[in-house]
Amino acid sequence: MFLSKRICRKKALQSLQWFNSKSMASKPEVFKDMTTFDLVKRGVIYKMSQSDILLNNGEWLAKQSYQFLGKHITNGLIECTGGEIFTSGPTIKTLIEDVDRFYYEDGILSGAGYVLEGCEQDDIALFDNCTNYLLETLDRVCKTRPYCSLAIKLTGLAHMDMFKIANKAHFMFFYHLFKKYATQRGNDRLVLTRDALIEFLRRNKYHVTDANVDEFIEIVKFKDSKYGKDEIGELEFFSNVSSHYFRSDKHHADIIHQVCERSGLTPEIREALNRFEKRIDRIVDRAAKYGTKLFIDAEQSYIQLALDSFARQIQTHYHKDRRAFVLNGVQSYLKLSHDHVLLEVERCRALGIGFGLKLIRGAYYNEEVRLAEEKKYPSPVFETLEGSHKSYDSNITHLMNNLNPDTDFLLMGTHNVESTKLAKSLISKNKLTGNNV
């Protein structure tokens, strides 16, 4: 049965208003200049974007389309459907057009992004090309447009096995060593003693000397540590233990090397980490030169410990003498996100640098739940949407109440009305400006 054009337009508007009622954009005038065809198309695409079936099988569908329809047809389908609505198109030229239009017509700031992620093979040429494309975006878009930032995925700069193996080493350090062997000191955070560290090494059959233990403790402790010479605090461990150290060879320290090696970190993976470090350094150097904010996307929990460590090192190096401009992503649907936020603020205060953080609810919920069920481990994400809402709002409150207007920057990624109202009240209460949030 065919519907009249008027009924089609009404149905499409109802669909769009339903979708946007979940966000801040619920005003009908947003759609008043669109044709009936555009309204129907957007209504269908918005509804489809809410489908668990499509969200859970999107990668498979894309692969099938590339295999049977080919690259050009598949890319064309993406560009004229979801790509047209949710992105600025396939080129830097189309990106520039949208960035300028948003700013000069509506005063809206933009974040440019070029997405490459999930590559299993160490395709050096591909990752170098991605790096060069991001650098070109900085040169052509961000250099002369202070109203445009750049968003990146670290997984677009190296292969997934590298991140998974690096993350496995981090998991070994933080959960098998620190969380199991550290002890609580009254109301203070956890503390790892030299004896507890040696006990971990002995039980797990690591072969180390007293000199190796001394070396590890020296690497991890702050210079002005409040703990005894044979003790490591939680904040120190959180800040200074990594599977790979930027601009340093600390990962060759015997204990760190042995834990990484047992986690599968081979010389080939170490070489990949060195290449990754050079790529990200080029991007951050260029962003620093242009005064461009750099948003680092949060990703799946099975690689996030490593990503967080790399982001912390970048921030520690670049935020010493300037306002924070590298913003690491934190996903509030993670049960441990609030602990992470607390430690992150403490870390930056202890180091005397500004904190930069991008707070979102989360992007991989279905995958996180599925993997936890398949592999029989506790789900890292909240079971209910309400849990994620409470976590997000708690994180916003702590961050804004502890934000230093001279050094810090917080990006809120949310469509939620209540969270936005809360943020506006906190901005007003703490006298924050667009230089901070």
CSV table of C-alpha atoms in Angstrom, one decimal:
chain,number,residue,atom,x,y,z
A,1,MET,CA,0.0,0.0,0.0
A,2,PHE,CA,1.4,3.4,-1.0
A,3,LEU,CA,1.2,6.3,1.5
A,4,SER,CA,0.6,9.9,0.4
A,5,LYS,CA,3.5,12.3,0.5
A,6,ARG,CA,1.9,14.2,3.4
A,7,ILE,CA,1.5,11.1,5.5
A,8,CYS,CA,5.1,10.0,4.7
A,9,ARG,CA,6.4,13.4,5.8
A,10,LYS,CA,4.3,13.3,9.0
A,11,LYS,CA,5.6,9.7,9.8
A,12,ALA,CA,9.2,10.7,9.1
A,13,LEU,CA,8.9,13.8,11.4
A,14,GLN,CA,7.4,11.7,14.2
A,15,SER,CA,10.3,9.2,13.8
A,16,LEU,CA,12.9,11.9,13.9
A,17,GLN,CA,11.3,13.7,16.8
A,18,TRP,CA,11.2,10.4,18.7
A,19,PHE,CA,14.8,9.7,18.1
A,20,ASN,CA,15.9,13.2,19.0
A,21,SER,CA,13.7,13.3,22.1
A,22,LYS,CA,16.4,11.0,23.5
A,23,SER,CA,18.9,13.8,23.0
A,24,MET,CA,18.8,17.6,23.3
A,25,ALA,CA,17.7,18.2,19.7
A,26,SER,CA,13.9,17.7,20.0
A,27,LYS,CA,12.8,20.8,18.1
A,28,PRO,CA,10.8,20.2,14.9
A,29,GLU,CA,12.4,23.3,13.2
A,30,VAL,CA,15.6,21.3,12.9
A,31,PHE,CA,14.0,19.4,10.0
A,32,LYS,CA,11.7,22.1,8.5
A,33,ASP,CA,13.8,22.8,5.4
A,34,MET,CA,14.3,19.1,4.4
A,35,THR,CA,12.5,17.4,1.6
A,36,THR,CA,10.1,14.5,2.2
A,37,PHE,CA,12.7,12.1,0.7
A,38,ASP,CA,15.4,13.4,3.1
A,39,LEU,CA,13.0,13.2,6.1
A,40,VAL,CA,12.1,9.6,5.3
A,41,LYS,CA,15.7,8.6,4.7
A,42,ARG,CA,16.8,10.1,8.0
A,43,GLY,CA,13.9,8.6,9.9
A,44,VAL,CA,14.8,5.1,8.6
A,45,ILE,CA,18.5,5.5,9.2
A,46,TYR,CA,17.9,6.9,12.8
A,47,LYS,CA,15.7,3.9,13.6
A,48,MET,CA,18.2,1.5,12.1
A,49,SER,CA,21.0,3.0,14.2
A,50,GLN,CA,19.0,1.9,17.3
A,51,SER,CA,18.8,-1.7,16.1
A,52,ASP,CA,20.8,-4.2,18.2
A,53,ILE,CA,20.8,-6.6,15.3
A,54,LEU,CA,22.5,-4.1,13.0
A,55,LEU,CA,24.9,-2.9,15.8
A,56,ASN,CA,25.9,-6.5,16.7
A,57,ASN,CA,26.4,-7.5,13.0
A,58,GLY,CA,27.5,-4.3,11.4
A,59,GLU,CA,31.1,-5.5,10.9
A,60,TRP,CA,30.0,-8.8,9.3
A,61,LEU,CA,27.5,-7.0,7.0
A,62,ALA,CA,30.2,-4.5,5.9
A,63,LYS,CA,32.7,-7.3,5.1
A,64,GLN,CA,30.0,-9.2,3.1
A,65,SER,CA,29.2,-6.0,1.1
A,66,TYR,CA,32.9,-5.3,0.4
A,67,GLN,CA,33.4,-8.9,-0.7
A,68,PHE,CA,30.3,-9.2,-3.0
A,69,LEU,CA,29.6,-5.6,-4.1
A,70,GLY,CA,33.2,-4.3,-4.1
A,71,LYS,CA,34.9,-1.3,-2.5
A,72,HIS,CA,33.4,1.5,-4.7
A,73,ILE,CA,29.7,0.4,-4.5
A,74,THR,CA,30.0,-0.3,-0.7
A,75,ASN,CA,31.7,3.1,0.0
A,76,GLY,CA,29.0,4.8,-2.2
A,77,LEU,CA,26.2,3.2,-0.2
A,78,ILE,CA,27.8,4.3,3.1
A,79,GLU,CA,28.4,7.8,1.9
A,80,CYS,CA,24.8,8.4,0.7
A,81,THR,CA,23.2,6.9,3.8
A,82,GLY,CA,24.7,7.0,7.3
A,83,GLY,CA,27.9,8.7,6.1
A,84,GLU,CA,25.9,11.6,4.8
A,85,ILE,CA,24.1,12.1,8.1
A,86,PHE,CA,26.7,11.3,10.7
A,87,THR,CA,30.0,12.3,9.0
A,88,SER,CA,31.4,15.1,6.9
A,89,GLY,CA,32.1,12.8,3.9
A,90,PRO,CA,35.1,10.9,2.6
A,91,THR,CA,37.7,13.8,2.0
A,92,ILE,CA,39.4,16.6,3.8
A,93,LYS,CA,37.7,19.0,1.4
A,94,THR,CA,34.2,17.9,2.4
A,95,LEU,CA,35.4,18.1,6.1
A,96,ILE,CA,36.6,21.7,5.7
A,97,GLU,CA,33.2,22.7,4.1
A,98,ASP,CA,31.3,21.3,7.1
A,99,VAL,CA,33.7,22.7,9.7
A,100,ASP,CA,33.5,26.2,8.3
A,101,ARG,CA,29.7,26.1,7.7
A,102,PHE,CA,29.0,24.9,11.3
A,103,TYR,CA,31.2,27.7,12.8
A,104,TYR,CA,30.3,30.6,10.6
A,105,GLU,CA,26.5,29.9,10.4
A,106,ASP,CA,25.9,28.6,13.9
A,107,GLY,CA,29.0,29.2,16.0
A,108,ILE,CA,29.5,25.4,16.5
A,109,LEU,CA,33.0,24.0,17.2
A,110,SER,CA,34.0,20.8,15.4
A,111,GLY,CA,36.2,17.8,16.0
A,112,ALA,CA,37.7,16.3,12.9
A,113,GLY,CA,38.4,12.6,12.8
A,114,TYR,CA,39.8,9.9,10.4
A,115,VAL,CA,38.9,6.4,11.6
A,116,LEU,CA,41.0,3.4,11.1
A,117,GLU,CA,40.7,0.6,13.7
A,118,GLY,CA,40.8,-3.1,14.4
A,119,CYS,CA,43.6,-4.1,11.9
A,120,GLU,CA,44.9,-7.5,12.9
A,121,GLN,CA,48.0,-7.4,10.7
A,122,ASP,CA,51.0,-5.2,11.2
A,123,ASP,CA,50.6,-3.4,7.9
A,124,ILE,CA,53.4,-0.8,8.3
A,125,ALA,CA,52.5,1.1,5.1
A,126,LEU,CA,48.8,1.3,6.1
A,127,PHE,CA,49.6,2.7,9.6
A,128,ASP,CA,52.1,5.2,8.2
A,129,ASN,CA,49.5,6.4,5.6
A,130,CYS,CA,47.0,6.8,8.4
A,131,THR,CA,49.5,8.9,10.3
A,132,ASN,CA,50.2,11.0,7.3
A,133,TYR,CA,46.5,11.6,6.7
A,134,LEU,CA,46.0,12.8,10.2
A,135,LEU,CA,49.0,15.1,9.8
A,136,GLU,CA,47.5,16.4,6.6
A,137,THR,CA,44.2,17.0,8.4
A,138,LEU,CA,46.1,19.0,11.1
A,139,ASP,CA,47.9,21.0,8.4
A,140,ARG,CA,44.9,21.7,6.1
A,141,VAL,CA,42.1,21.9,8.7
A,142,CYS,CA,43.2,22.6,12.2
A,143,LYS,CA,46.3,24.9,11.6
A,144,THR,CA,44.2,27.9,10.6
A,145,ARG,CA,40.9,26.9,12.4
A,146,PRO,CA,41.1,27.2,16.2
A,147,TYR,CA,37.5,26.1,16.2
A,148,CYS,CA,38.4,22.6,15.0
A,149,SER,CA,40.0,19.8,17.1
A,150,LEU,CA,41.2,16.4,16.1
A,151,ALA,CA,39.9,13.0,17.3
A,152,ILE,CA,42.1,9.9,16.9
A,153,LYS,CA,42.0,6.2,17.7
A,154,LEU,CA,45.3,4.8,18.8
A,155,THR,CA,44.3,1.5,17.2
A,156,GLY,CA,44.6,3.3,13.8
A,157,LEU,CA,48.3,3.6,14.4
A,158,ALA,CA,49.3,-0.1,15.1
A,159,HIS,CA,47.9,-3.6,14.9
A,160,MET,CA,45.5,-5.1,17.5
A,161,ASP,CA,47.8,-7.9,18.6
A,162,MET,CA,50.3,-5.3,19.8
A,163,PHE,CA,47.7,-3.6,21.9
A,164,LYS,CA,46.3,-6.9,23.2
A,165,ILE,CA,49.7,-8.2,24.3
A,166,ALA,CA,50.7,-4.9,25.8
A,167,ASN,CA,47.4,-4.9,27.7
A,168,LYS,CA,48.0,-8.4,28.9
A,169,ALA,CA,51.3,-7.2,30.5
A,170,HIS,CA,49.4,-4.3,32.1
A,171,PHE,CA,46.8,-6.7,33.5
A,172,MET,CA,49.5,-8.8,35.0
A,173,PHE,CA,51.1,-5.8,36.7
A,174,PHE,CA,47.9,-4.2,38.0
A,175,TYR,CA,45.7,-7.2,38.9
A,176,HIS,CA,48.0,-10.2,39.4
A,177,LEU,CA,50.7,-8.1,41.2
A,178,PHE,CA,49.4,-4.9,42.7
A,179,LYS,CA,45.8,-5.7,43.5
A,180,LYS,CA,46.6,-9.1,44.9
A,181,TYR,CA,49.7,-8.2,46.9
A,182,ALA,CA,49.3,-4.6,48.0
A,183,THR,CA,47.7,-3.9,51.4
A,184,GLN,CA,45.4,-1.1,52.6
A,185,ARG,CA,46.8,1.5,55.0
A,186,GLY,CA,43.9,2.8,57.1
A,187,ASN,CA,41.9,5.2,54.9
A,188,ASP,CA,44.9,5.5,52.5
A,189,ARG,CA,45.1,3.8,49.2
A,190,LEU,CA,46.8,0.5,48.6
A,191,VAL,CA,50.6,0.2,49.2
A,192,LEU,CA,52.9,-2.5,47.8
A,193,THR,CA,55.9,-3.4,50.0
A,194,ARG,CA,59.2,-4.7,48.8
A,195,ASP,CA,58.6,-8.0,50.6
A,196,ALA,CA,55.2,-8.4,48.9
A,197,LEU,CA,56.8,-7.7,45.5
A,198,ILE,CA,59.4,-10.4,46.1
A,199,GLU,CA,56.7,-12.8,47.2
A,200,PHE,CA,54.9,-12.3,43.9
A,201,LEU,CA,58.1,-12.8,41.9
A,202,ARG,CA,58.9,-15.9,43.9
A,203,ARG,CA,55.5,-17.5,43.6
A,204,ASN,CA,55.4,-16.9,39.9
A,205,LYS,CA,58.9,-18.2,39.4
A,206,TYR,CA,60.5,-15.0,38.1
A,207,HIS,CA,64.3,-15.1,38.5
A,208,VAL,CA,65.5,-11.7,39.9
A,209,THR,CA,68.2,-10.3,42.1
A,210,ASP,CA,68.0,-7.7,44.9
A,211,ALA,CA,69.4,-5.2,42.4
A,212,ASN,CA,66.5,-6.0,40.0
A,213,VAL,CA,64.0,-5.3,42.8
A,214,ASP,CA,65.8,-2.0,43.7
A,215,GLU,CA,65.7,-1.0,40.0
A,216,PHE,CA,61.9,-1.6,39.7
A,217,ILE,CA,61.1,0.3,42.9
A,218,GLU,CA,63.3,3.3,41.8
A,219,ILE,CA,61.5,3.4,38.4
A,220,VAL,CA,58.0,3.3,39.9
A,221,LYS,CA,58.3,5.7,42.9
A,222,PHE,CA,57.8,9.5,42.7
A,223,LYS,CA,60.9,11.5,43.4
A,224,ASP,CA,59.1,13.1,46.4
A,225,SER,CA,57.3,9.9,47.5
A,226,LYS,CA,55.5,10.1,50.8
A,227,TYR,CA,56.1,6.3,51.3
A,228,GLY,CA,59.2,4.5,52.7
A,229,LYS,CA,62.1,3.6,50.5
A,230,ASP,CA,60.8,0.0,50.2
A,231,GLU,CA,57.1,0.9,49.5
A,232,ILE,CA,55.2,1.8,46.4
A,233,GLY,CA,51.9,3.7,46.6
A,234,GLU,CA,48.9,3.0,44.4
A,235,LEU,CA,49.1,6.4,42.6
A,236,GLU,CA,52.8,5.8,41.9
A,237,PHE,CA,52.1,2.3,40.5
A,238,PHE,CA,49.2,3.7,38.4
A,239,SER,CA,51.3,6.5,37.1
A,240,ASN,CA,54.6,4.8,36.4
A,241,VAL,CA,54.2,1.1,35.5
A,242,SER,CA,53.9,0.4,31.8
A,243,SER,CA,54.6,-2.3,29.2
A,244,HIS,CA,56.3,0.4,27.1
A,245,TYR,CA,57.9,3.7,28.1
A,246,PHE,CA,57.9,6.6,25.7
A,247,ARG,CA,61.3,8.3,25.2
A,248,SER,CA,62.9,5.9,27.7
A,249,ASP,CA,64.3,2.4,27.9
A,250,LYS,CA,62.8,1.6,31.3
A,251,HIS,CA,60.9,-1.4,29.7
A,252,HIS,CA,64.4,-3.1,29.5
A,253,ALA,CA,64.5,-3.1,33.4
A,254,ASP,CA,64.7,-6.8,34.3
A,255,ILE,CA,61.4,-7.2,36.2
A,256,ILE,CA,59.4,-5.2,33.6
A,257,HIS,CA,61.1,-7.1,30.8
A,258,GLN,CA,60.3,-10.5,32.3
A,259,VAL,CA,56.6,-9.7,32.9
A,260,CYS,CA,56.2,-8.3,29.4
A,261,GLU,CA,58.0,-11.3,27.9
A,262,ARG,CA,55.8,-13.8,29.8
A,263,SER,CA,52.8,-11.9,28.5
A,264,GLY,CA,53.9,-12.5,24.9
A,265,LEU,CA,55.7,-9.3,24.2
A,266,THR,CA,58.3,-10.4,21.7
A,267,PRO,CA,61.0,-8.4,20.0
A,268,GLU,CA,58.7,-8.0,17.0
A,269,ILE,CA,56.0,-6.5,19.2
A,270,ARG,CA,58.6,-4.2,20.8
A,271,GLU,CA,59.5,-3.0,17.3
A,272,ALA,CA,55.8,-2.4,16.6
A,273,LEU,CA,55.5,-0.4,19.8
A,274,ASN,CA,58.6,1.7,18.8
A,275,ARG,CA,56.9,2.5,15.4
A,276,PHE,CA,53.6,3.3,17.2
A,277,GLU,CA,55.4,5.7,19.5
A,278,LYS,CA,57.0,7.5,16.6
A,279,ARG,CA,53.7,7.9,14.8
A,280,ILE,CA,51.8,9.2,17.8
A,281,ASP,CA,54.7,11.6,18.7
A,282,ARG,CA,54.5,13.1,15.2
A,283,ILE,CA,50.8,13.7,15.6
A,284,VAL,CA,51.0,15.2,19.1
A,285,ASP,CA,54.0,17.4,18.1
A,286,ARG,CA,52.0,18.9,15.2
A,287,ALA,CA,48.9,19.4,17.4
A,288,ALA,CA,51.0,21.1,20.0
A,289,LYS,CA,52.6,23.3,17.4
A,290,TYR,CA,49.1,24.5,16.1
A,291,GLY,CA,47.4,24.7,19.6
A,292,THR,CA,44.9,22.0,18.5
A,293,LYS,CA,43.1,19.9,21.1
A,294,LEU,CA,43.6,16.2,20.5
A,295,PHE,CA,40.9,13.8,21.6
A,296,ILE,CA,42.0,10.2,22.2
A,297,ASP,CA,39.1,7.7,21.8
A,298,ALA,CA,38.5,5.1,24.5
A,299,GLU,CA,38.1,1.6,23.1
A,300,GLN,CA,37.4,-2.0,24.3
A,301,SER,CA,38.4,-2.9,27.9
A,302,TYR,CA,40.7,-5.7,26.7
A,303,ILE,CA,43.1,-3.1,25.3
A,304,GLN,CA,42.2,0.0,27.4
A,305,LEU,CA,44.8,-0.5,30.2
A,306,ALA,CA,47.6,-0.2,27.6
A,307,LEU,CA,45.9,2.8,25.8
A,308,ASP,CA,45.5,4.6,29.1
A,309,SER,CA,49.2,4.1,30.0
A,310,PHE,CA,50.3,5.5,26.6
A,311,ALA,CA,47.9,8.5,26.9
A,312,ARG,CA,49.2,9.2,30.4
A,313,GLN,CA,52.8,9.3,29.2
A,314,ILE,CA,51.9,11.6,26.3
A,315,GLN,CA,50.1,14.0,28.7
A,316,THR,CA,53.0,13.9,31.3
A,317,HIS,CA,55.4,15.0,28.5
A,318,TYR,CA,53.3,17.6,26.8
A,319,HIS,CA,51.3,19.2,29.6
A,320,LYS,CA,54.3,20.3,31.7
A,321,ASP,CA,54.4,23.9,30.7
A,322,ARG,CA,51.0,24.4,29.0
A,323,ARG,CA,47.3,24.0,29.3
A,324,ALA,CA,46.0,20.5,28.8
A,325,PHE,CA,45.3,19.8,25.1
A,326,VAL,CA,45.6,15.9,24.9
A,327,LEU,CA,42.3,14.5,26.2
A,328,ASN,CA,42.1,10.8,27.0
A,329,GLY,CA,38.7,9.1,26.8
A,330,VAL,CA,37.0,7.6,29.8
A,331,GLN,CA,33.9,5.4,29.4
A,332,SER,CA,31.5,5.8,32.3
A,333,TYR,CA,29.7,2.5,31.7
A,334,LEU,CA,32.8,0.8,33.1
A,335,LYS,CA,32.4,-0.2,36.7
A,336,LEU,CA,36.0,1.0,37.5
A,337,SER,CA,35.6,4.3,35.7
A,338,HIS,CA,35.2,6.4,38.8
A,339,ASP,CA,38.3,4.9,40.4
A,340,HIS,CA,40.1,5.8,37.2
A,341,VAL,CA,38.8,9.4,37.3
A,342,LEU,CA,39.9,9.8,40.9
A,343,LEU,CA,43.4,8.5,40.2
A,344,GLU,CA,43.7,10.6,37.1
A,345,VAL,CA,43.0,13.8,38.9
A,346,GLU,CA,45.4,12.9,41.7
A,347,ARG,CA,48.1,11.9,39.2
A,348,CYS,CA,48.0,15.3,37.4
A,349,ARG,CA,48.0,17.2,40.7
A,350,ALA,CA,50.9,15.2,42.0
A,351,LEU,CA,52.9,15.8,38.8
A,352,GLY,CA,51.9,19.5,38.6
A,353,ILE,CA,50.3,19.2,35.1
A,354,GLY,CA,46.8,19.9,33.8
A,355,PHE,CA,44.4,17.1,33.3
A,356,GLY,CA,42.7,16.6,29.9
A,357,LEU,CA,39.8,14.2,29.8
A,358,LYS,CA,37.0,13.2,27.4
A,359,LEU,CA,34.1,11.7,29.3
A,360,ILE,CA,31.5,9.5,27.5
A,361,ARG,CA,29.1,6.8,28.5
A,362,GLY,CA,30.6,4.1,26.4
A,363,ALA,CA,30.7,2.7,22.9
A,364,TYR,CA,31.2,-1.1,23.1
A,365,TYR,CA,28.5,-2.2,25.5
A,366,ASN,CA,27.1,-5.2,23.5
A,367,GLU,CA,30.6,-6.4,22.8
A,368,GLU,CA,31.8,-6.1,26.4
A,369,VAL,CA,28.7,-8.1,27.7
A,370,ARG,CA,29.1,-10.8,25.0
A,371,LEU,CA,32.8,-11.3,25.6
A,372,ALA,CA,32.2,-11.5,29.4
A,373,GLU,CA,29.5,-14.2,28.9
A,374,GLU,CA,31.6,-16.2,26.4
A,375,LYS,CA,34.8,-16.1,28.4
A,376,LYS,CA,33.1,-16.5,31.9
A,377,TYR,CA,34.5,-13.4,33.6
A,378,PRO,CA,32.6,-10.6,35.4
A,379,SER,CA,31.2,-8.0,33.0
A,380,PRO,CA,33.3,-4.8,33.2
A,381,VAL,CA,30.2,-2.7,32.4
A,382,PHE,CA,27.2,-1.8,34.5
A,383,GLU,CA,24.3,-4.1,34.0
A,384,THR,CA,21.7,-1.3,33.8
A,385,LEU,CA,21.5,2.0,31.9
A,386,GLU,CA,20.8,3.7,35.2
A,387,GLY,CA,24.1,2.4,36.5
A,388,SER,CA,25.9,4.1,33.6
A,389,HIS,CA,23.9,7.3,34.2
A,390,LYS,CA,24.9,7.5,37.8
A,391,SER,CA,28.5,6.8,37.0
A,392,TYR,CA,28.6,9.4,34.3
A,393,ASP,CA,27.0,12.1,36.6
A,394,SER,CA,29.3,11.1,39.5
A,395,ASN,CA,32.4,11.5,37.2
A,396,ILE,CA,31.2,14.9,35.9
A,397,THR,CA,30.7,16.1,39.4
A,398,HIS,CA,34.1,15.1,40.7
A,399,LEU,CA,35.9,16.4,37.6
A,400,MET,CA,34.2,19.8,37.5
A,401,ASN,CA,34.5,20.3,41.3
A,402,ASN,CA,38.3,19.7,41.0
A,403,LEU,CA,39.0,21.4,37.7
A,404,ASN,CA,41.8,24.0,37.7
A,405,PRO,CA,40.6,26.7,35.3
A,406,ASP,CA,44.2,27.7,34.4
A,407,THR,CA,45.4,24.3,33.3
A,408,ASP,CA,42.6,21.7,32.8
A,409,PHE,CA,40.2,20.8,30.1
A,410,LEU,CA,37.2,18.5,30.1
A,411,LEU,CA,35.1,17.4,27.1
A,412,MET,CA,31.7,16.1,27.9
A,413,GLY,CA,30.4,13.6,25.3
A,414,THR,CA,26.7,13.2,26.0
A,415,HIS,CA,23.2,13.6,24.5
A,416,ASN,CA,21.5,13.0,27.9
A,417,VAL,CA,19.3,15.9,29.0
A,418,GLU,CA,19.8,15.4,32.7
A,419,SER,CA,23.6,15.1,32.5
A,420,THR,CA,23.7,18.3,30.4
A,421,LYS,CA,21.6,20.1,33.0
A,422,LEU,CA,23.9,18.9,35.8
A,423,ALA,CA,27.0,20.0,33.8
A,424,LYS,CA,25.5,23.5,33.2
A,425,SER,CA,24.9,23.9,36.9
A,426,LEU,CA,28.4,22.8,37.8
A,427,ILE,CA,29.9,25.1,35.2
A,428,SER,CA,28.0,28.0,36.8
A,429,LYS,CA,28.8,27.0,40.3
A,430,ASN,CA,32.6,26.6,39.6
A,431,LYS,CA,32.7,29.7,37.3
A,432,LEU,CA,34.1,27.7,34.4
A,433,THR,CA,34.3,28.9,30.8
A,434,GLY,CA,34.8,27.5,27.3
A,435,ASN,CA,38.5,27.4,28.0
A,436,ASN,CA,37.8,24.6,30.5
A,437,VAL,CA,34.8,22.6,29.3
